[in-house]
PDB file of N, CA, C and O in Angstrom:
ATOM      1  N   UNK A   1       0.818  -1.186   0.000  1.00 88.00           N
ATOM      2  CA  UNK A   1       0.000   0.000   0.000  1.00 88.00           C
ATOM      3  C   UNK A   1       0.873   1.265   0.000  1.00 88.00           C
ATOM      4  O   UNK A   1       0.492   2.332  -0.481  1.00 88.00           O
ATOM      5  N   UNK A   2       1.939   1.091   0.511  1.00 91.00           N
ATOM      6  CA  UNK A   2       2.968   2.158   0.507  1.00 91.00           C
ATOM      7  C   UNK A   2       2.973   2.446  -0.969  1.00 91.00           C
ATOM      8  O   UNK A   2       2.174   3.191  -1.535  1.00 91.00           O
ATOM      9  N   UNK A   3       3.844   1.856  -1.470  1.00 92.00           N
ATOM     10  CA  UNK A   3       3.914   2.750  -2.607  1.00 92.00           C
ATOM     11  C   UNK A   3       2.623   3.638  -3.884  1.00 92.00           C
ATOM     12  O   UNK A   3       2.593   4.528  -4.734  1.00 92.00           O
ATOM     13  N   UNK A   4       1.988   2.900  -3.402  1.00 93.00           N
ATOM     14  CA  UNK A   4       0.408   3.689  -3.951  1.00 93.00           C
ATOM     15  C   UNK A   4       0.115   4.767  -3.365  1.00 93.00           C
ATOM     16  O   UNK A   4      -0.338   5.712  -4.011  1.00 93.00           O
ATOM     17  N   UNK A   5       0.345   4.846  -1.840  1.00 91.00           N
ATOM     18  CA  UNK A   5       0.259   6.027  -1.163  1.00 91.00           C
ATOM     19  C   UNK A   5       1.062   7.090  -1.925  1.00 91.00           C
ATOM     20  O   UNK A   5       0.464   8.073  -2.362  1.00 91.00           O
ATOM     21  N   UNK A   6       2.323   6.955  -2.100  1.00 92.00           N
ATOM     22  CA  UNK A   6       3.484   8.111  -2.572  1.00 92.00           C
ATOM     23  C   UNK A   6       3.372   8.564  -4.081  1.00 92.00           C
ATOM     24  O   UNK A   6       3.749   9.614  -4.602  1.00 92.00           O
ATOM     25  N   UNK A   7       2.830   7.616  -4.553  1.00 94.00           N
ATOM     26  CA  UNK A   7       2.387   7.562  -6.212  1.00 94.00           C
ATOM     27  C   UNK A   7       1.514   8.568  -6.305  1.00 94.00           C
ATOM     28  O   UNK A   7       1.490   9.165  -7.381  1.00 94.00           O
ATOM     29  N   UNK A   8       0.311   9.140  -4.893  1.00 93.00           N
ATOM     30  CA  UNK A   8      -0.579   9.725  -5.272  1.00 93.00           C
ATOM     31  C   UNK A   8      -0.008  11.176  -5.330  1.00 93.00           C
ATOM     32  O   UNK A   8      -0.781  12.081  -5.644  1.00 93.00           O
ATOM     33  N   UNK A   9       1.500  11.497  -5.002  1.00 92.00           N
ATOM     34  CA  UNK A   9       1.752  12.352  -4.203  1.00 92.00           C
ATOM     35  C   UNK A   9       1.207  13.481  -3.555  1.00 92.00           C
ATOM     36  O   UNK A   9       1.547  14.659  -3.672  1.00 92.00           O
ATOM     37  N   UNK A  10       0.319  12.979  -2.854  1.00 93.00           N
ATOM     38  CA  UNK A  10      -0.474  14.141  -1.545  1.00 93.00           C
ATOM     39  C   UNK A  10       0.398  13.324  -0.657  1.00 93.00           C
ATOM     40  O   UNK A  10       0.356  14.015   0.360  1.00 93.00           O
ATOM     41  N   UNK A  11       1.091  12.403  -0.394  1.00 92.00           N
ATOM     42  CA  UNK A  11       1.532  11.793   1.346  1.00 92.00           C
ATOM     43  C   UNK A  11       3.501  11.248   1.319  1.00 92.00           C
ATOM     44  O   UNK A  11       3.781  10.177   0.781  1.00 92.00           O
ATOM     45  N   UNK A  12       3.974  11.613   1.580  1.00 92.00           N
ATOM     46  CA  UNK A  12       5.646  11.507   1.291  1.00 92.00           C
ATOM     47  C   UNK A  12       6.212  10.472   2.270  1.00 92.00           C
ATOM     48  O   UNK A  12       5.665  10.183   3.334  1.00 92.00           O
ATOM     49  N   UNK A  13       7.199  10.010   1.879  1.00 93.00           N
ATOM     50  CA  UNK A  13       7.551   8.910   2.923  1.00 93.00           C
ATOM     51  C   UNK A  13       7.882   9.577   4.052  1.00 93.00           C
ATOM     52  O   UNK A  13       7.258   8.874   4.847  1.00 93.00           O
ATOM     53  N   UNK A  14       8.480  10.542   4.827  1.00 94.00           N
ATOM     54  CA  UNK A  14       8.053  11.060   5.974  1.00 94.00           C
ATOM     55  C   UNK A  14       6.215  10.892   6.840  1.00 94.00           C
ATOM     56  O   UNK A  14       5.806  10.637   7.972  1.00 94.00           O
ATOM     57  N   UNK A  15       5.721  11.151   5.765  1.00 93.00           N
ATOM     58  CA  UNK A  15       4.221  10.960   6.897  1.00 93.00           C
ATOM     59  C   UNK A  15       4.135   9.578   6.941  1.00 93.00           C
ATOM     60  O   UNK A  15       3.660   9.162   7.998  1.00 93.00           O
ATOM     61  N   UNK A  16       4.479   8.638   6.032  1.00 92.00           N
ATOM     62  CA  UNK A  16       3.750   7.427   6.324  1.00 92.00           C
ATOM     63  C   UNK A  16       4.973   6.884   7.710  1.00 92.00           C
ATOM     64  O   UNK A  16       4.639   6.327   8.756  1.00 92.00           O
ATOM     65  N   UNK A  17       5.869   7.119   7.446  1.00 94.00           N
ATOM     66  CA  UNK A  17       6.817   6.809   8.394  1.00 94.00           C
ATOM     67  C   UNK A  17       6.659   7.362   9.750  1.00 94.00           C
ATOM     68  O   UNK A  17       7.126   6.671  10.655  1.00 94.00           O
ATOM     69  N   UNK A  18       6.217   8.228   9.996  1.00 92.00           N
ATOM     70  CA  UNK A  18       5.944   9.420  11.162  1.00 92.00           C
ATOM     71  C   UNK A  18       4.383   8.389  11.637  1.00 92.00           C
ATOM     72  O   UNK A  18       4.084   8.324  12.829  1.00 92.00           O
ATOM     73  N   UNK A  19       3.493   7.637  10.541  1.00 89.00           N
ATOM     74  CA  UNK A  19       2.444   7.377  10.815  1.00 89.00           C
ATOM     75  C   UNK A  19       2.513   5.928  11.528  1.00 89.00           C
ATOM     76  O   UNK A  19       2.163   5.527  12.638  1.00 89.00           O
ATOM     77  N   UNK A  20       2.932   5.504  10.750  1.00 90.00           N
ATOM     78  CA  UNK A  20       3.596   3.884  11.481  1.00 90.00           C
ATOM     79  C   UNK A  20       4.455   3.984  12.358  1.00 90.00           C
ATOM     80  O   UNK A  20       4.329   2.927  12.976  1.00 90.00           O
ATOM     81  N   UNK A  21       5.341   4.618  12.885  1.00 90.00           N
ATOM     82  CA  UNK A  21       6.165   4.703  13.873  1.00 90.00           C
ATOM     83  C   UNK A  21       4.990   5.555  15.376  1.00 90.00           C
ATOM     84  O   UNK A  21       5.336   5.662  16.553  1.00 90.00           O
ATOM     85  N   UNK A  22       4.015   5.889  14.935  1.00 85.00           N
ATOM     86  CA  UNK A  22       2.591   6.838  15.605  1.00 85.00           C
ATOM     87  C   UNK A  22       2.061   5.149  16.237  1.00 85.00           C
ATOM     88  O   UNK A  22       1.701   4.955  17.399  1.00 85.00           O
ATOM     89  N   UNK A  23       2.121   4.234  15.312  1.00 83.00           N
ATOM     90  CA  UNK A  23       0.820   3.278  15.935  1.00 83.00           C
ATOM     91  C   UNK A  23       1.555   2.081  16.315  1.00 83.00           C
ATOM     92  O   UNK A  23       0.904   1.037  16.361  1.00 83.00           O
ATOM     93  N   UNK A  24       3.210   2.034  16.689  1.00 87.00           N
ATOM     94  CA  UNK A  24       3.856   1.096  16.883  1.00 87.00           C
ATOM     95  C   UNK A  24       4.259   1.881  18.583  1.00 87.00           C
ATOM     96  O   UNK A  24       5.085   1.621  19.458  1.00 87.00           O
ATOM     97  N   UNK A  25       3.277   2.829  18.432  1.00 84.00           N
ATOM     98  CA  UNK A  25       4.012   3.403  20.153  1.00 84.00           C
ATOM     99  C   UNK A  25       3.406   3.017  21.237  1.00 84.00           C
ATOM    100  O   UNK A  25       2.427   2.279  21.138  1.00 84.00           O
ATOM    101  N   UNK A  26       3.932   3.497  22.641  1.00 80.00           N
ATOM    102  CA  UNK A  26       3.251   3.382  23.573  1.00 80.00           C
ATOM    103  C   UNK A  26       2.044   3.974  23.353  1.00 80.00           C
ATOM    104  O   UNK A  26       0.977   3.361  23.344  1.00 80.00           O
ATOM    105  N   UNK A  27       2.217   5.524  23.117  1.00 75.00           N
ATOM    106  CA  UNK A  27       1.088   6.636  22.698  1.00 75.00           C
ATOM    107  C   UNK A  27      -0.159   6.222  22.327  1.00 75.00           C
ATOM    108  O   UNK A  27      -1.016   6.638  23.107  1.00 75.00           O
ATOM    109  N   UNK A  28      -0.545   5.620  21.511  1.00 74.00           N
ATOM    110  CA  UNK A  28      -1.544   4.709  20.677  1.00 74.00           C
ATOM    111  C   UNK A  28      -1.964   4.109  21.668  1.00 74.00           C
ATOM    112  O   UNK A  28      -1.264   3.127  21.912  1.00 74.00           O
ATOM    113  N   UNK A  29      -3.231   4.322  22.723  1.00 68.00           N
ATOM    114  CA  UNK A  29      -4.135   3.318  23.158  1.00 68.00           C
ATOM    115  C   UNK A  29      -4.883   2.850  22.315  1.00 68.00           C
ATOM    116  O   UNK A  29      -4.153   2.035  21.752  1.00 68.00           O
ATOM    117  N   UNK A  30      -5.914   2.803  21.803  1.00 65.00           N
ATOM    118  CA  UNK A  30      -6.766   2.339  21.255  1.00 65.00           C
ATOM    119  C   UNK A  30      -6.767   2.562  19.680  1.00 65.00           C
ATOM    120  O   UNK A  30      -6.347   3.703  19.493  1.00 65.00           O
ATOM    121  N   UNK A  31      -7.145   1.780  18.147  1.00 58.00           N
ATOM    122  CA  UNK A  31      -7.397   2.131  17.345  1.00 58.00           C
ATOM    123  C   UNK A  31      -8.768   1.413  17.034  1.00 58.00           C
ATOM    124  O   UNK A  31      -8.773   0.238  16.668  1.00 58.00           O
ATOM    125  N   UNK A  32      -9.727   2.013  17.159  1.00 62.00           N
ATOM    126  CA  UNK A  32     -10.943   1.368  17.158  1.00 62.00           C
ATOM    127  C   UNK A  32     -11.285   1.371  15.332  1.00 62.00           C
ATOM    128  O   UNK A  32     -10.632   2.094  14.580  1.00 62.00           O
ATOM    129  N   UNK A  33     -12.104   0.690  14.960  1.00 61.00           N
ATOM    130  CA  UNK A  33     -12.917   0.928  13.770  1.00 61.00           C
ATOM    131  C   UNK A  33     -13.242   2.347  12.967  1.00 61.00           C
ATOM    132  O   UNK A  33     -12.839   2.696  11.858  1.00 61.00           O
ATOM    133  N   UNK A  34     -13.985   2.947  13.768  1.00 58.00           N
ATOM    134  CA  UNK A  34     -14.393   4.256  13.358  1.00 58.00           C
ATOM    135  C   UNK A  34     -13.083   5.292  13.668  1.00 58.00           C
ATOM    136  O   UNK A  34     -13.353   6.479  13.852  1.00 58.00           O
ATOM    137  N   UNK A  35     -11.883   4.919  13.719  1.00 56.00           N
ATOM    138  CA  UNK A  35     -10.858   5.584  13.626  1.00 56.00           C
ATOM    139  C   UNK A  35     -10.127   5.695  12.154  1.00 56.00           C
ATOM    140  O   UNK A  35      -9.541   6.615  11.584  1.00 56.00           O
ATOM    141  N   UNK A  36     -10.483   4.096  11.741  1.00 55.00           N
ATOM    142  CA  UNK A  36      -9.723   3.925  10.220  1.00 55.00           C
ATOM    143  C   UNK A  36     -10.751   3.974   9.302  1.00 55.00           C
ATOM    144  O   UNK A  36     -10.906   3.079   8.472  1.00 55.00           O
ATOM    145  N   UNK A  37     -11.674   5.219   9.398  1.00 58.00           N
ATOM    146  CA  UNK A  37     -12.293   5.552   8.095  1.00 58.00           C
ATOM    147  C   UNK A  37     -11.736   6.253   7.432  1.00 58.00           C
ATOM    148  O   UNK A  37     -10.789   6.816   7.980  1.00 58.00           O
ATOM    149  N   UNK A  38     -11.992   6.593   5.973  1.00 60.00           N
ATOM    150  CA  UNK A  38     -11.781   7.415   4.754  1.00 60.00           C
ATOM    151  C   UNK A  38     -12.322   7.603   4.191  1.00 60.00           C
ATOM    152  O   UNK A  38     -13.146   6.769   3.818  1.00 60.00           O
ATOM    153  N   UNK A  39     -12.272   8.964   3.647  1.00 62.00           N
ATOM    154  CA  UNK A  39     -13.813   9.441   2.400  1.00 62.00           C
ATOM    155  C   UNK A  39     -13.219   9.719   1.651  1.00 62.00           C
ATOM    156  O   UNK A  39     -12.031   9.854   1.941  1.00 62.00           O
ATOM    157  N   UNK A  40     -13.618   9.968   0.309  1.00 58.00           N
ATOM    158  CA  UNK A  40     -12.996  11.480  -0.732  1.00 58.00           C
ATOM    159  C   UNK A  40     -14.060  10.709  -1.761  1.00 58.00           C
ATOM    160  O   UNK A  40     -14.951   9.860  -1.725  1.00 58.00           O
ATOM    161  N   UNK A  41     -13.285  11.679  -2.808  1.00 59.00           N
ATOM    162  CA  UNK A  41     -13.963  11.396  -4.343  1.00 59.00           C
ATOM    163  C   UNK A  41     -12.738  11.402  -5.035  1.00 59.00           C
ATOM    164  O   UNK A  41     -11.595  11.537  -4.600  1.00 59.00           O
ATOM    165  N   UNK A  42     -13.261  11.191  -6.477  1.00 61.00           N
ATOM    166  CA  UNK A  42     -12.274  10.260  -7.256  1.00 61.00           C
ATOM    167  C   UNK A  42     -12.441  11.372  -8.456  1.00 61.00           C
ATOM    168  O   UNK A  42     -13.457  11.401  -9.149  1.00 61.00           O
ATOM    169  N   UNK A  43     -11.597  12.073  -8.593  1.00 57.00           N
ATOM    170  CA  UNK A  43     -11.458  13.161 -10.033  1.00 57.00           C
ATOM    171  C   UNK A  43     -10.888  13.145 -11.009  1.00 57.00           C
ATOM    172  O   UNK A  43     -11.012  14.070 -11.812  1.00 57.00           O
TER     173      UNK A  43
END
């Protein structure tokens, strides 16, 4: 999925890295369901 992410370029390997290193922490109690939603449209 990574590289699809960077392909879109809106997201750089800094955020995804900053993002996964976010949910591999102590910090991160909970990631419930309604946390990993996403919307948009397709242009």
């Amino acid at each position: 999925m990574r590289p699809e992410l960077e392909a879109t370029g809106r997201v750089d390997a800094a955020v995804i890295d900053e993002a996964l290193s976010y949910l591999a922490s102590h910090r991160l109690a909970e990631l419930g369901p309604g946390m990993m939603t996403a919307w948009g449209r397709r242009g």
